[in-house]
Amino acid sequence: KQEVTQIPAALSVPEGENLVLNCSFTDSAIYNLQWFRQDPGKGLTSLLLIQSSQREQTSGRLNASLDKSSGRSTLYIAASQPGDSATYLCAVKASGSRLTFGEGTQLTVNP
Amino acid sequence: EPEVTQTPSHQVTQMGQEVILRCVPISNHLYFYWYRQILGQKVEFLVSFYNNEISEKSEIFDDQFSVERPDGSNFTLKIRSTKLEDSAMYFCASSELSYTDTQYFGPGTRLTVL
């Protein structure tokens, strides 16, 4: 059974800092990995999707990498801003249709 | 930009009552999903739906749950006899052409069972 773990559970940084969020998964037989952002009491906003054949994807200040063989992904946020404060979730898609989610990393960027 | 929409945003019901949660997926998407998130816990998959059939369901999706696409735009989740432990945020999602495409999520319906 696929298990997804995110470290750290919470992170507090000053504005402007570059930061890395980590995601690991137990079964490397995945099709893709998706990173989401969740604001308190809100839905999930898709940030990036990396296919299993890709090593990384970039969108603006966000860069996600994938090392399928070791079961790891990282989300790099450059020049963090207070508006980046949210919970970041990673989810993997293996066989079938379901996404399996991690617990999330709660990020606070202090002005 | 097209979005998944969900109604209502918050539903309060008494234990044992039936509830229907409604979703309008992105218009050209063919694959639909329901997930739920109990407060403080992970987002969990419930069911996926394609071509008017359930494609996959989790162990959570037992006989008290059902899904339907009653027309060309709506996708519903019915909980037949709600329990206290059904209290959660329920998210609808859709993807365009396959299960490997990006899944786009709606804002959620918060279900409170008293």
PDB file of C-alpha atoms in Angstrom:
ATOM      1  CA  LYS A   1       0.000   0.000   0.000  1.00  0.00           C
ATOM      2  CA  GLN A   2       1.385   3.392  -1.011  1.00  0.00           C
ATOM      3  CA  GLU A   3       2.335   5.685   1.884  1.00  0.00           C
ATOM      4  CA  VAL A   4       3.300   9.335   1.398  1.00  0.00           C
ATOM      5  CA  THR A   5       5.208  11.284   4.030  1.00  0.00           C
ATOM      6  CA  GLN A   6       6.036  14.974   4.117  1.00  0.00           C
ATOM      7  CA  ILE A   7       8.774  16.576   6.158  1.00  0.00           C
ATOM      8  CA  PRO A   8       8.757  18.940   7.940  1.00  0.00           C
ATOM      9  CA  ALA A   9       5.191  19.107   9.249  1.00  0.00           C
ATOM     10  CA  ALA A  10       5.574  22.839   9.775  1.00  0.00           C
ATOM     11  CA  LEU A  11       8.082  25.452   8.682  1.00  0.00           C
ATOM     12  CA  SER A  12       8.429  29.126   9.550  1.00  0.00           C
ATOM     13  CA  VAL A  13      10.799  31.321   7.543  1.00  0.00           C
ATOM     14  CA  PRO A  14      11.479  35.036   7.085  1.00  0.00           C
ATOM     15  CA  GLU A  15      10.375  36.685   3.873  1.00  0.00           C
ATOM     16  CA  GLY A  16      12.846  36.362   1.012  1.00  0.00           C
ATOM     17  CA  GLU A  17      14.297  33.036   2.080  1.00  0.00           C
ATOM     18  CA  ASN A  18      14.579  30.117  -0.334  1.00  0.00           C
ATOM     19  CA  LEU A  19      13.124  26.910   1.054  1.00  0.00           C
ATOM     20  CA  VAL A  20      12.665  23.229   0.302  1.00  0.00           C
ATOM     21  CA  LEU A  21       9.731  21.011   1.176  1.00  0.00           C
ATOM     22  CA  ASN A  22      10.192  17.254   1.110  1.00  0.00           C
ATOM     23  CA  CYS A  23       7.926  14.401   0.099  1.00  0.00           C
ATOM     24  CA  SER A  24       8.695  10.687   0.157  1.00  0.00           C
ATOM     25  CA  PHE A  25       6.670   7.728  -1.023  1.00  0.00           C
ATOM     26  CA  THR A  26       7.054   4.026  -0.374  1.00  0.00           C
ATOM     27  CA  ASP A  27       6.192   2.502  -3.745  1.00  0.00           C
ATOM     28  CA  SER A  28       8.255   3.881  -6.631  1.00  0.00           C
ATOM     29  CA  ALA A  29       5.881   2.490  -9.285  1.00  0.00           C
ATOM     30  CA  ILE A  30       4.095   5.794  -9.813  1.00  0.00           C
ATOM     31  CA  TYR A  31       2.710   7.522 -12.896  1.00  0.00           C
ATOM     32  CA  ASN A  32       3.077  11.062 -11.607  1.00  0.00           C
ATOM     33  CA  LEU A  33       3.343  13.267  -8.556  1.00  0.00           C
ATOM     34  CA  GLN A  34       1.356  16.412  -7.977  1.00  0.00           C
ATOM     35  CA  TRP A  35       2.037  19.301  -5.584  1.00  0.00           C
ATOM     36  CA  PHE A  36      -0.904  21.278  -4.201  1.00  0.00           C
ATOM     37  CA  ARG A  37      -1.411  24.330  -2.088  1.00  0.00           C
ATOM     38  CA  GLN A  38      -4.217  24.471   0.498  1.00  0.00           C
ATOM     39  CA  ASP A  39      -5.236  27.671   2.258  1.00  0.00           C
ATOM     40  CA  PRO A  40      -7.082  27.325   5.598  1.00  0.00           C
ATOM     41  CA  GLY A  41     -10.633  26.044   5.077  1.00  0.00           C
ATOM     42  CA  LYS A  42     -10.223  26.107   1.311  1.00  0.00           C
ATOM     43  CA  GLY A  43      -9.817  23.699  -1.565  1.00  0.00           C
ATOM     44  CA  LEU A  44      -6.649  22.393  -3.159  1.00  0.00           C
ATOM     45  CA  THR A  45      -4.884  24.422  -5.818  1.00  0.00           C
ATOM     46  CA  SER A  46      -2.707  22.415  -8.185  1.00  0.00           C
ATOM     47  CA  LEU A  47       0.810  23.852  -8.402  1.00  0.00           C
ATOM     48  CA  LEU A  48       2.851  21.388 -10.436  1.00  0.00           C
ATOM     49  CA  LEU A  49       2.531  17.901 -11.882  1.00  0.00           C
ATOM     50  CA  ILE A  50       5.623  15.831 -12.641  1.00  0.00           C
ATOM     51  CA  GLN A  51       5.264  12.763 -14.804  1.00  0.00           C
ATOM     52  CA  SER A  52       7.284   9.703 -13.771  1.00  0.00           C
ATOM     53  CA  SER A  53       9.561  10.161 -16.799  1.00  0.00           C
ATOM     54  CA  GLN A  54      10.456  13.726 -15.789  1.00  0.00           C
ATOM     55  CA  ARG A  55      13.089  14.899 -13.317  1.00  0.00           C
ATOM     56  CA  GLU A  56      11.712  18.359 -12.635  1.00  0.00           C
ATOM     57  CA  GLN A  57       9.074  20.943 -13.408  1.00  0.00           C
ATOM     58  CA  THR A  58       9.143  24.695 -12.942  1.00  0.00           C
ATOM     59  CA  SER A  59       6.434  27.299 -12.570  1.00  0.00           C
ATOM     60  CA  GLY A  60       7.501  30.803 -11.664  1.00  0.00           C
ATOM     61  CA  ARG A  61       9.270  30.711  -8.288  1.00  0.00           C
ATOM     62  CA  LEU A  62       8.402  27.038  -7.798  1.00  0.00           C
ATOM     63  CA  ASN A  63      10.561  24.118  -8.859  1.00  0.00           C
ATOM     64  CA  ALA A  64       9.615  20.520  -8.171  1.00  0.00           C
ATOM     65  CA  SER A  65      11.988  17.608  -8.609  1.00  0.00           C
ATOM     66  CA  LEU A  66      11.322  13.894  -8.691  1.00  0.00           C
ATOM     67  CA  ASP A  67      13.648  10.988  -7.960  1.00  0.00           C
ATOM     68  CA  LYS A  68      11.366   8.057  -8.590  1.00  0.00           C
ATOM     69  CA  SER A  69      13.880   5.350  -7.804  1.00  0.00           C
ATOM     70  CA  SER A  70      14.501   6.675  -4.318  1.00  0.00           C
ATOM     71  CA  GLY A  71      10.862   7.614  -3.746  1.00  0.00           C
ATOM     72  CA  ARG A  72      11.475  11.319  -3.170  1.00  0.00           C
ATOM     73  CA  SER A  73      10.268  14.668  -4.425  1.00  0.00           C
ATOM     74  CA  THR A  74      11.144  18.187  -3.357  1.00  0.00           C
ATOM     75  CA  LEU A  75       9.354  21.477  -3.852  1.00  0.00           C
ATOM     76  CA  TYR A  76      11.708  24.439  -3.960  1.00  0.00           C
ATOM     77  CA  ILE A  77      10.245  27.888  -3.367  1.00  0.00           C
ATOM     78  CA  ALA A  78      12.506  30.786  -4.270  1.00  0.00           C
ATOM     79  CA  ALA A  79      12.376  34.207  -2.626  1.00  0.00           C
ATOM     80  CA  SER A  80       9.451  33.321  -0.366  1.00  0.00           C
ATOM     81  CA  GLN A  81       6.688  35.879   0.261  1.00  0.00           C
ATOM     82  CA  PRO A  82       4.033  36.167   2.993  1.00  0.00           C
ATOM     83  CA  GLY A  83       1.436  35.223   0.366  1.00  0.00           C
ATOM     84  CA  ASP A  84       3.124  31.818   0.073  1.00  0.00           C
ATOM     85  CA  SER A  85       1.903  30.961   3.572  1.00  0.00           C
ATOM     86  CA  ALA A  86      -0.299  27.876   3.232  1.00  0.00           C
ATOM     87  CA  THR A  87      -0.203  24.110   3.599  1.00  0.00           C
ATOM     88  CA  TYR A  88       1.601  22.335   0.790  1.00  0.00           C
ATOM     89  CA  LEU A  89       0.500  18.820  -0.086  1.00  0.00           C
ATOM     90  CA  CYS A  90       2.116  16.262  -2.308  1.00  0.00           C
ATOM     91  CA  ALA A  91       0.140  13.430  -3.859  1.00  0.00           C
ATOM     92  CA  VAL A  92       1.235  10.469  -5.936  1.00  0.00           C
ATOM     93  CA  LYS A  93      -0.663   8.579  -8.572  1.00  0.00           C
ATOM     94  CA  ALA A  94       0.201   4.933  -8.975  1.00  0.00           C
ATOM     95  CA  SER A  95      -1.948   2.376 -10.792  1.00  0.00           C
ATOM     96  CA  GLY A  96      -5.643   3.113 -10.889  1.00  0.00           C
ATOM     97  CA  SER A  97      -7.163   6.534 -10.581  1.00  0.00           C
ATOM     98  CA  ARG A  98      -6.575   7.633  -7.015  1.00  0.00           C
ATOM     99  CA  LEU A  99      -4.164  10.201  -5.686  1.00  0.00           C
ATOM    100  CA  THR A 100      -2.520   9.271  -2.389  1.00  0.00           C
ATOM    101  CA  PHE A 101      -1.762  12.319  -0.282  1.00  0.00           C
ATOM    102  CA  GLY A 102       0.803  13.193   2.334  1.00  0.00           C
ATOM    103  CA  GLU A 103      -0.064  15.001   5.542  1.00  0.00           C
ATOM    104  CA  GLY A 104       1.229  18.305   4.237  1.00  0.00           C
ATOM    105  CA  THR A 105       3.764  20.913   5.311  1.00  0.00           C
ATOM    106  CA  GLN A 106       2.323  24.040   6.920  1.00  0.00           C
ATOM    107  CA  LEU A 107       4.439  26.977   5.727  1.00  0.00           C
ATOM    108  CA  THR A 108       4.481  30.387   7.381  1.00  0.00           C
ATOM    109  CA  VAL A 109       6.451  33.198   5.737  1.00  0.00           C
ATOM    110  CA  ASN A 110       6.975  36.081   8.125  1.00  0.00           C
ATOM    111  CA  PRO A 111       7.195  39.660   6.825  1.00  0.00           C
TER     112      PRO A 111
ATOM    113  CA  GLU B   1      -9.948  30.116 -16.023  1.00  0.00           C
ATOM    114  CA  PRO B   2     -12.390  27.190 -15.730  1.00  0.00           C
ATOM    115  CA  GLU B   3     -12.954  25.919 -12.192  1.00  0.00           C
ATOM    116  CA  VAL B   4     -14.620  23.049 -10.405  1.00  0.00           C
ATOM    117  CA  THR B   5     -17.519  24.372  -8.325  1.00  0.00           C
ATOM    118  CA  GLN B   6     -19.267  22.746  -5.376  1.00  0.00           C
ATOM    119  CA  THR B   7     -22.487  23.409  -3.510  1.00  0.00           C
ATOM    120  CA  PRO B   8     -23.292  23.923  -0.741  1.00  0.00           C
ATOM    121  CA  SER B   9     -20.157  25.270   0.874  1.00  0.00           C
ATOM    122  CA  HIS B  10     -21.373  24.073   4.271  1.00  0.00           C
ATOM    123  CA  GLN B  11     -24.026  21.482   5.094  1.00  0.00           C
ATOM    124  CA  VAL B  12     -25.251  20.654   8.579  1.00  0.00           C
ATOM    125  CA  THR B  13     -27.371  17.548   9.019  1.00  0.00           C
ATOM    126  CA  GLN B  14     -28.675  15.248  11.711  1.00  0.00           C
ATOM    127  CA  MET B  15     -27.265  11.750  12.087  1.00  0.00           C
ATOM    128  CA  GLY B  16     -29.216   9.288   9.969  1.00  0.00           C
ATOM    129  CA  GLN B  17     -30.315  11.854   7.406  1.00  0.00           C
ATOM    130  CA  GLU B  18     -29.456  11.682   3.695  1.00  0.00           C
ATOM    131  CA  VAL B  19     -27.325  14.365   2.111  1.00  0.00           C
ATOM    132  CA  ILE B  20     -26.435  15.125  -1.487  1.00  0.00           C
ATOM    133  CA  LEU B  21     -23.278  17.051  -2.265  1.00  0.00           C
ATOM    134  CA  ARG B  22     -23.136  18.656  -5.670  1.00  0.00           C
ATOM    135  CA  CYS B  23     -20.271  19.397  -8.015  1.00  0.00           C
ATOM    136  CA  VAL B  24     -19.917  20.946 -11.439  1.00  0.00           C
ATOM    137  CA  PRO B  25     -16.645  19.676 -12.961  1.00  0.00           C
ATOM    138  CA  ILE B  26     -14.710  21.615 -15.585  1.00  0.00           C
ATOM    139  CA  SER B  27     -16.818  21.427 -18.720  1.00  0.00           C
ATOM    140  CA  ASN B  28     -14.548  19.458 -21.083  1.00  0.00           C
ATOM    141  CA  HIS B  29     -13.279  17.058 -18.426  1.00  0.00           C
ATOM    142  CA  LEU B  30     -14.205  13.405 -18.620  1.00  0.00           C
ATOM    143  CA  TYR B  31     -12.927  11.982 -15.304  1.00  0.00           C
ATOM    144  CA  PHE B  32     -14.445  12.832 -11.950  1.00  0.00           C
ATOM    145  CA  TYR B  33     -13.472  12.126  -8.365  1.00  0.00           C
ATOM    146  CA  TRP B  34     -14.577  12.582  -4.777  1.00  0.00           C
ATOM    147  CA  TYR B  35     -12.123  12.901  -1.908  1.00  0.00           C
ATOM    148  CA  ARG B  36     -12.644  13.779   1.724  1.00  0.00           C
ATOM    149  CA  GLN B  37     -10.544  15.307   4.468  1.00  0.00           C
ATOM    150  CA  ILE B  38     -11.448  14.777   8.092  1.00  0.00           C
ATOM    151  CA  LEU B  39     -10.253  17.707  10.201  1.00  0.00           C
ATOM    152  CA  GLY B  40      -6.541  17.381  10.884  1.00  0.00           C
ATOM    153  CA  GLN B  41      -6.121  14.296   8.703  1.00  0.00           C
ATOM    154  CA  LYS B  42      -4.902  13.511   5.197  1.00  0.00           C
ATOM    155  CA  VAL B  43      -6.988  13.954   2.085  1.00  0.00           C
ATOM    156  CA  GLU B  44      -8.464  10.519   1.269  1.00  0.00           C
ATOM    157  CA  PHE B  45      -9.731   9.147  -2.027  1.00  0.00           C
ATOM    158  CA  LEU B  46     -13.346   7.991  -2.121  1.00  0.00           C
ATOM    159  CA  VAL B  47     -14.310   7.223  -5.710  1.00  0.00           C
ATOM    160  CA  SER B  48     -13.560   7.891  -9.363  1.00  0.00           C
ATOM    161  CA  PHE B  49     -16.087   7.997 -12.193  1.00  0.00           C
ATOM    162  CA  TYR B  50     -15.799   7.813 -15.975  1.00  0.00           C
ATOM    163  CA  ASN B  51     -18.258   7.180 -18.768  1.00  0.00           C
ATOM    164  CA  ASN B  52     -21.169   6.990 -16.327  1.00  0.00           C
ATOM    165  CA  GLU B  53     -19.573   4.252 -14.273  1.00  0.00           C
ATOM    166  CA  ILE B  54     -17.567   3.980 -11.105  1.00  0.00           C
ATOM    167  CA  SER B  55     -13.973   3.224 -12.088  1.00  0.00           C
ATOM    168  CA  GLU B  56     -12.492   2.748  -8.654  1.00  0.00           C
ATOM    169  CA  LYS B  57     -13.646   3.075  -5.074  1.00  0.00           C
ATOM    170  CA  SER B  58     -11.842   2.981  -1.779  1.00  0.00           C
ATOM    171  CA  GLU B  59     -12.665   0.913   1.262  1.00  0.00           C
ATOM    172  CA  ILE B  60     -14.331   4.029   2.724  1.00  0.00           C
ATOM    173  CA  PHE B  61     -16.882   4.101  -0.112  1.00  0.00           C
ATOM    174  CA  ASP B  62     -19.324   1.565   1.273  1.00  0.00           C
ATOM    175  CA  ASP B  63     -23.005   0.979   0.540  1.00  0.00           C
ATOM    176  CA  GLN B  64     -24.083   4.210   2.200  1.00  0.00           C
ATOM    177  CA  PHE B  65     -22.319   6.208  -0.526  1.00  0.00           C
ATOM    178  CA  SER B  66     -23.358   6.605  -4.145  1.00  0.00           C
ATOM    179  CA  VAL B  67     -22.393   8.856  -7.031  1.00  0.00           C
ATOM    180  CA  GLU B  68     -24.317  10.006 -10.039  1.00  0.00           C
ATOM    181  CA  ARG B  69     -23.966  12.207 -13.093  1.00  0.00           C
ATOM    182  CA  PRO B  70     -27.622  13.180 -13.483  1.00  0.00           C
ATOM    183  CA  ASP B  71     -27.048  15.450 -16.483  1.00  0.00           C
ATOM    184  CA  GLY B  72     -24.245  16.770 -18.650  1.00  0.00           C
ATOM    185  CA  SER B  73     -22.819  19.094 -16.050  1.00  0.00           C
ATOM    186  CA  ASN B  74     -23.464  17.918 -12.485  1.00  0.00           C
ATOM    187  CA  PHE B  75     -21.743  15.198 -10.484  1.00  0.00           C
ATOM    188  CA  THR B  76     -23.208  14.280  -7.099  1.00  0.00           C
ATOM    189  CA  LEU B  77     -22.200  12.352  -4.004  1.00  0.00           C
ATOM    190  CA  LYS B  78     -25.040  10.968  -1.907  1.00  0.00           C
ATOM    191  CA  ILE B  79     -24.591   9.744   1.646  1.00  0.00           C
ATOM    192  CA  ARG B  80     -27.658   7.714   2.463  1.00  0.00           C
ATOM    193  CA  SER B  81     -27.658   7.650   6.270  1.00  0.00           C
ATOM    194  CA  THR B  82     -25.076   9.979   7.725  1.00  0.00           C
ATOM    195  CA  LYS B  83     -22.960   9.090  10.740  1.00  0.00           C
ATOM    196  CA  LEU B  84     -21.023  11.350  13.064  1.00  0.00           C
ATOM    197  CA  GLU B  85     -17.764  10.124  11.509  1.00  0.00           C
ATOM    198  CA  ASP B  86     -18.874  11.340   8.073  1.00  0.00           C
ATOM    199  CA  SER B  87     -18.186  14.900   9.233  1.00  0.00           C
ATOM    200  CA  ALA B  88     -15.433  16.117   6.926  1.00  0.00           C
ATOM    201  CA  MET B  89     -14.596  18.391   4.029  1.00  0.00           C
ATOM    202  CA  TYR B  90     -15.629  16.712   0.782  1.00  0.00           C
ATOM    203  CA  PHE B  91     -13.750  17.675  -2.370  1.00  0.00           C
ATOM    204  CA  CYS B  92     -14.792  17.042  -5.933  1.00  0.00           C
ATOM    205  CA  ALA B  93     -12.110  16.916  -8.626  1.00  0.00           C
ATOM    206  CA  SER B  94     -11.931  16.421 -12.367  1.00  0.00           C
ATOM    207  CA  SER B  95      -9.305  15.669 -14.974  1.00  0.00           C
ATOM    208  CA  GLU B  96      -9.450  16.140 -18.702  1.00  0.00           C
ATOM    209  CA  LEU B  97      -8.522  13.108 -20.764  1.00  0.00           C
ATOM    210  CA  SER B  98      -7.110  10.458 -18.449  1.00  0.00           C
ATOM    211  CA  TYR B  99      -6.402   9.504 -14.854  1.00  0.00           C
ATOM    212  CA  THR B 100      -2.801  10.613 -15.360  1.00  0.00           C
ATOM    213  CA  ASP B 101      -3.786  14.201 -16.124  1.00  0.00           C
ATOM    214  CA  THR B 102      -3.728  16.934 -13.514  1.00  0.00           C
ATOM    215  CA  GLN B 103      -6.638  16.650 -11.118  1.00  0.00           C
ATOM    216  CA  TYR B 104      -8.334  19.990 -10.454  1.00  0.00           C
ATOM    217  CA  PHE B 105     -10.122  20.324  -7.152  1.00  0.00           C
ATOM    218  CA  GLY B 106     -13.170  22.285  -6.123  1.00  0.00           C
ATOM    219  CA  PRO B 107     -13.387  24.463  -2.979  1.00  0.00           C
ATOM    220  CA  GLY B 108     -15.057  21.694  -0.982  1.00  0.00           C
ATOM    221  CA  THR B 109     -18.251  21.179   0.998  1.00  0.00           C
ATOM    222  CA  ARG B 110     -17.886  21.088   4.747  1.00  0.00           C
ATOM    223  CA  LEU B 111     -20.297  18.456   6.077  1.00  0.00           C
ATOM    224  CA  THR B 112     -21.166  18.567   9.755  1.00  0.00           C
ATOM    225  CA  VAL B 113     -23.191  15.656  11.157  1.00  0.00           C
ATOM    226  CA  LEU B 114     -24.808  16.308  14.544  1.00  0.00           C
TER     227      LEU B 114
END
